[in-house]
PDB file of C-alpha atoms in Angstrom:
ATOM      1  CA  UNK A 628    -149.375-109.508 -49.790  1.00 48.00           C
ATOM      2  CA  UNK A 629    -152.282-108.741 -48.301  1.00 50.00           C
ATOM      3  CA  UNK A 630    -155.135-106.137 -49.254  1.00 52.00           C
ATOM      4  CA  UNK A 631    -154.953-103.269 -46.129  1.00 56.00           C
ATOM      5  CA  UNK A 632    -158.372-102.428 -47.222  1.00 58.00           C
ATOM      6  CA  UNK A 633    -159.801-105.796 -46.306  1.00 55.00           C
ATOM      7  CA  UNK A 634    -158.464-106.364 -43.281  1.00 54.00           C
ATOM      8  CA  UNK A 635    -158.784-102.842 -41.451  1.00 59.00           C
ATOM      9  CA  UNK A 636    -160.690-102.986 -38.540  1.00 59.00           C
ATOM     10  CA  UNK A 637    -163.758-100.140 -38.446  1.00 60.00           C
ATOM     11  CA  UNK A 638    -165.685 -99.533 -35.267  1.00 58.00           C
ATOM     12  CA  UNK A 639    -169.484 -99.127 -35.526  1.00 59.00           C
ATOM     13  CA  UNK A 640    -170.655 -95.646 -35.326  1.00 73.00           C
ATOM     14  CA  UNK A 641    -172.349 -95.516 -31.995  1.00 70.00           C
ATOM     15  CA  UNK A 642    -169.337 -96.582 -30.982  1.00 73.00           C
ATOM     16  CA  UNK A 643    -167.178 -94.163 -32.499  1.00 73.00           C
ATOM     17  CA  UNK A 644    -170.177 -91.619 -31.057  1.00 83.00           C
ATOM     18  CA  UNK A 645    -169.383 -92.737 -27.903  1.00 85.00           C
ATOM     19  CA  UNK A 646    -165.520 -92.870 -27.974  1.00 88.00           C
ATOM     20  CA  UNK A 647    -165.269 -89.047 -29.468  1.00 88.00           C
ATOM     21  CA  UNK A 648    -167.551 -88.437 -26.548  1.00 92.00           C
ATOM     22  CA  UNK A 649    -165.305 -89.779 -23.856  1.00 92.00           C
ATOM     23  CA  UNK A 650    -162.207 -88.502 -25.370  1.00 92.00           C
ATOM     24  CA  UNK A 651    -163.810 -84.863 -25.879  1.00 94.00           C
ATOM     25  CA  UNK A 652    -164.420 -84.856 -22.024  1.00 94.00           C
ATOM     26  CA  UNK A 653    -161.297 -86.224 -21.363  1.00 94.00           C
ATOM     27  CA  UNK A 654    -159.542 -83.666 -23.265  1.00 95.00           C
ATOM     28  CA  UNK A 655    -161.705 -81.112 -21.448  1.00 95.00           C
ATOM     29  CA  UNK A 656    -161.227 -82.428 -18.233  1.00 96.00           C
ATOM     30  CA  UNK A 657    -157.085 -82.248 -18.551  1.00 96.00           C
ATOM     31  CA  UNK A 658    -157.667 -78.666 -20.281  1.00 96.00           C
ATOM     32  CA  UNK A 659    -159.771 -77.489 -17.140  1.00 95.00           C
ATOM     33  CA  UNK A 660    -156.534 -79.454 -14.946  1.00 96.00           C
ATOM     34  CA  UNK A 661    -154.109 -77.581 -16.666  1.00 96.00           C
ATOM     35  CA  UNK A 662    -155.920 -74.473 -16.462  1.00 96.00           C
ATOM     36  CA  UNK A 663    -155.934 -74.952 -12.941  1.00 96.00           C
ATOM     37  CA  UNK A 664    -152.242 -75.496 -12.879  1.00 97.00           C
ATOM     38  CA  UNK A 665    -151.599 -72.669 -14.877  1.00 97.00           C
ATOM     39  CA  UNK A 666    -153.675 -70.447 -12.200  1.00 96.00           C
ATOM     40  CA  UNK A 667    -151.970 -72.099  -9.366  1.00 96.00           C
ATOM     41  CA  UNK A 668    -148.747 -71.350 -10.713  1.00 96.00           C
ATOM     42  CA  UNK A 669    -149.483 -68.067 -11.524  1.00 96.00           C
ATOM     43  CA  UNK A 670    -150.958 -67.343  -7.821  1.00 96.00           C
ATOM     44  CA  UNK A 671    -148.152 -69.091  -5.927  1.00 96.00           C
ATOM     45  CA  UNK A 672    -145.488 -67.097  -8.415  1.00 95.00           C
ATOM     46  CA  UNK A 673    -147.109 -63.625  -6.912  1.00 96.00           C
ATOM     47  CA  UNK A 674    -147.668 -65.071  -3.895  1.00 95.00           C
ATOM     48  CA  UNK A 675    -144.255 -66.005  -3.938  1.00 95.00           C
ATOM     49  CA  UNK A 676    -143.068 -62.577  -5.154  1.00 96.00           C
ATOM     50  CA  UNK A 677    -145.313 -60.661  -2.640  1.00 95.00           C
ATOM     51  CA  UNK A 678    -143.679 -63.279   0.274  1.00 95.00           C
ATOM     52  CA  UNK A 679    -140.025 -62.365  -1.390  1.00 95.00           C
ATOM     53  CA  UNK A 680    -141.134 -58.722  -1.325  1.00 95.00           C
ATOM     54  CA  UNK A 681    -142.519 -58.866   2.677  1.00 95.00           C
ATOM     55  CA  UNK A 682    -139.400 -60.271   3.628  1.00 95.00           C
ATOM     56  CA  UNK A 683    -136.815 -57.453   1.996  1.00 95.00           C
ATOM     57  CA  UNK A 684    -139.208 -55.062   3.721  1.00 96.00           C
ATOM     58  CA  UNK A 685    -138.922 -57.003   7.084  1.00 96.00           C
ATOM     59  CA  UNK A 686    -135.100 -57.266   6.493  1.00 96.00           C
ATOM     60  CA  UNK A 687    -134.633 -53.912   5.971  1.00 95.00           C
ATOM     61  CA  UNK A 688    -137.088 -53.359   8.958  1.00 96.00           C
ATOM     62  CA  UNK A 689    -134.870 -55.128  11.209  1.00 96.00           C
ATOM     63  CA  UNK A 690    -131.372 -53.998   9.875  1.00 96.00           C
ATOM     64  CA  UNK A 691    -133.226 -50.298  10.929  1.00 97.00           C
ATOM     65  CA  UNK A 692    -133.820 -51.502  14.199  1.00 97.00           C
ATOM     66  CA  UNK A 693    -130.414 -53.100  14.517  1.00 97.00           C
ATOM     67  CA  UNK A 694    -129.296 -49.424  13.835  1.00 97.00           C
ATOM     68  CA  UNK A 695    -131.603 -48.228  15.929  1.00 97.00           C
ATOM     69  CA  UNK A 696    -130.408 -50.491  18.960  1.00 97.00           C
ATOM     70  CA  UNK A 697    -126.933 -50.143  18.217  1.00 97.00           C
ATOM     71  CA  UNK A 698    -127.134 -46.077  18.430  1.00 97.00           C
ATOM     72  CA  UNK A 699    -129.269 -46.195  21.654  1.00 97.00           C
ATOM     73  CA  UNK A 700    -126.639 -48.940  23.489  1.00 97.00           C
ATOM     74  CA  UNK A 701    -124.014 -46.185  22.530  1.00 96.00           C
ATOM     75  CA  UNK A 702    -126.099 -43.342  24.083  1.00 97.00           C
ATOM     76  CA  UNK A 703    -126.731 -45.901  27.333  1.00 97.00           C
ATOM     77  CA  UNK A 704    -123.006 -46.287  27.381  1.00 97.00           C
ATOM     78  CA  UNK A 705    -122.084 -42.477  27.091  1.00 97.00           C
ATOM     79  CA  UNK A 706    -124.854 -42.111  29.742  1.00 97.00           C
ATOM     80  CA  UNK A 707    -123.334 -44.709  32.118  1.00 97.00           C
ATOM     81  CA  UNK A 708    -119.744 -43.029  31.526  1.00 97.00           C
ATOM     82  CA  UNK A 709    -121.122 -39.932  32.402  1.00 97.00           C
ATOM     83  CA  UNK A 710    -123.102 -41.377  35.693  1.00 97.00           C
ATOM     84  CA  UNK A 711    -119.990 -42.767  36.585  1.00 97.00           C
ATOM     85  CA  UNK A 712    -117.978 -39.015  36.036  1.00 97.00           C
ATOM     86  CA  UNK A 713    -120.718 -37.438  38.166  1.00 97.00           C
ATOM     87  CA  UNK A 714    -120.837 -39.871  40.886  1.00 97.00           C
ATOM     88  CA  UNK A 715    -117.024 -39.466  40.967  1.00 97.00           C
ATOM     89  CA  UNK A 716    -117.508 -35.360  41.236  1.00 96.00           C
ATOM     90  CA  UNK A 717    -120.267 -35.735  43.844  1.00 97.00           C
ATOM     91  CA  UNK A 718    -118.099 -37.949  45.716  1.00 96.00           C
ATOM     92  CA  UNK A 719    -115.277 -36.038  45.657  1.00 96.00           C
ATOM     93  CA  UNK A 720    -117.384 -32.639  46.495  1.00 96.00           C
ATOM     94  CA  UNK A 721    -118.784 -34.659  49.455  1.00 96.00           C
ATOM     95  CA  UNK A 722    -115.045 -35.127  50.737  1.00 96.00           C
ATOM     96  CA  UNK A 723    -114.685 -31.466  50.390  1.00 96.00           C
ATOM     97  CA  UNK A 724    -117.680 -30.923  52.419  1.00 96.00           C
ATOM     98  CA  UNK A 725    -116.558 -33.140  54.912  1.00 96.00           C
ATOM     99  CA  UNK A 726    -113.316 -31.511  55.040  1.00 96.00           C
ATOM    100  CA  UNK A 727    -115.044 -28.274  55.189  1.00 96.00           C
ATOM    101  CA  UNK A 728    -117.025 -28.930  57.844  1.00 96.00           C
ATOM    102  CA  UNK A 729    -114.520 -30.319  60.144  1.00 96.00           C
ATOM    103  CA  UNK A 730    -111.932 -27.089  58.880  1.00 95.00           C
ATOM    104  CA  UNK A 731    -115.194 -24.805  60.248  1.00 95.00           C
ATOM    105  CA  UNK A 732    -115.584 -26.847  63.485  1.00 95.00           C
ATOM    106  CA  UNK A 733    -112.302 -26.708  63.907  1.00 95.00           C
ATOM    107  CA  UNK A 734    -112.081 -22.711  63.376  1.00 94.00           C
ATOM    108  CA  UNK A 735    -115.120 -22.159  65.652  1.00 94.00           C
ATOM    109  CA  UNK A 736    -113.646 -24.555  68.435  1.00 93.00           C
ATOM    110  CA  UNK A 737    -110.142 -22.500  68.546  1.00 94.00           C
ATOM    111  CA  UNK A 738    -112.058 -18.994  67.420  1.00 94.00           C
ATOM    112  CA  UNK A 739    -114.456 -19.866  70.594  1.00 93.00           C
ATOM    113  CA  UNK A 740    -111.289 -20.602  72.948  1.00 93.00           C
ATOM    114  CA  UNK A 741    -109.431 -17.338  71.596  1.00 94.00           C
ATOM    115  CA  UNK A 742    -112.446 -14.858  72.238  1.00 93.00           C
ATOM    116  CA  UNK A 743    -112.484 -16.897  75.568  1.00 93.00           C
ATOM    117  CA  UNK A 744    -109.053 -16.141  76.664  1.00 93.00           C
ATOM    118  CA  UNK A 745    -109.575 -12.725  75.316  1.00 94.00           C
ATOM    119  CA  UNK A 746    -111.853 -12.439  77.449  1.00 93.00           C
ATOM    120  CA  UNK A 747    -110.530 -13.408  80.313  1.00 93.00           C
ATOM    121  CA  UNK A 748    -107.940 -11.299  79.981  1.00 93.00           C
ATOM    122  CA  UNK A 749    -109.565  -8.663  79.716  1.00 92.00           C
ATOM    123  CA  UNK A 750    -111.636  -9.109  82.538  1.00 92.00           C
ATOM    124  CA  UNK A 751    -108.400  -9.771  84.188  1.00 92.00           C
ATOM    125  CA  UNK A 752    -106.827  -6.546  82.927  1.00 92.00           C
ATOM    126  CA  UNK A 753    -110.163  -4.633  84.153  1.00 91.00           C
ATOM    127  CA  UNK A 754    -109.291  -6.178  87.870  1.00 91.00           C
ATOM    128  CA  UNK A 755    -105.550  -5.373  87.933  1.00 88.00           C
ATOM    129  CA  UNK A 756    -106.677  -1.532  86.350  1.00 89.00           C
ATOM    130  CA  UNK A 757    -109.548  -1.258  89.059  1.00 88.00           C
ATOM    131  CA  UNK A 758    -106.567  -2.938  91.766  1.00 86.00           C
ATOM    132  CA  UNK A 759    -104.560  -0.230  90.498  1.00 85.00           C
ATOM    133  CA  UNK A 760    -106.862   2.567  90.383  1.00 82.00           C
ATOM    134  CA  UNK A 761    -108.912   1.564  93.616  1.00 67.00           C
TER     135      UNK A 761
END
């Protein structure tokens, strides 16, 4: 058929120069883009891990503080049971008190009117012995 060798097409040299050229800094240009990608990867995959490891930190953090919270509402609620316990007592001693007090008025305000009729009868005995006497 026909001769390959005839009809193969061959570029002029400068031209070939110039092509090589062009594809040499093409080929460096996607080399220095993949490089690039390679280091972004890289970066963003520690980032990524340092993020991952910030946030186990800050969830164990918080799942301490949700401890932490959880133990101190208990002590507020002993502390409010207890509050409520002593208010009871002191309100209940108060009642005694009261009581007391109106037990001791009481005493003094019948004591008072028994050492006054002892009293009087005594002065009265003193008369009728002095009546008697005199």
């Amino acid at each position: 058929m026909y001769d390959d060798e005839r009809f193969r097409f061959t570029r002029p040299e400068p031209e070939l120069d110039d092509m090589d050229r062009r594809e040499n800094a093409l080929n460096a240009r996607i080399a220095a883009f993949e490089s690039i990608v390679r280091k972004t990867k890289i970066s963003t995959a520690e980032r990524i891990e340092h993020l991952t490891a910030g946030e186990s930190e800050l969830s164990a953090r918080w799942d301490e503080l949700r401890e932490e919270i959880d133990a101190l509402t208990g002590r507020e609620n002993d502390l409010r049971r207890r509050e409520a316990i002593i208010a009871r007592k002191a309100a209940d001693l108060d009642a005694r008190e009261t009581a007391l007090r109106q037990k001791t008025e009481s005493f003094r305000a019948r004591s008072e009117k028994v050492l006054s009729e002892i009293s009087r009868q005594k002065e009265e005995v003193r008369r009728l012995i002095s009546a008697r006497l005199g």
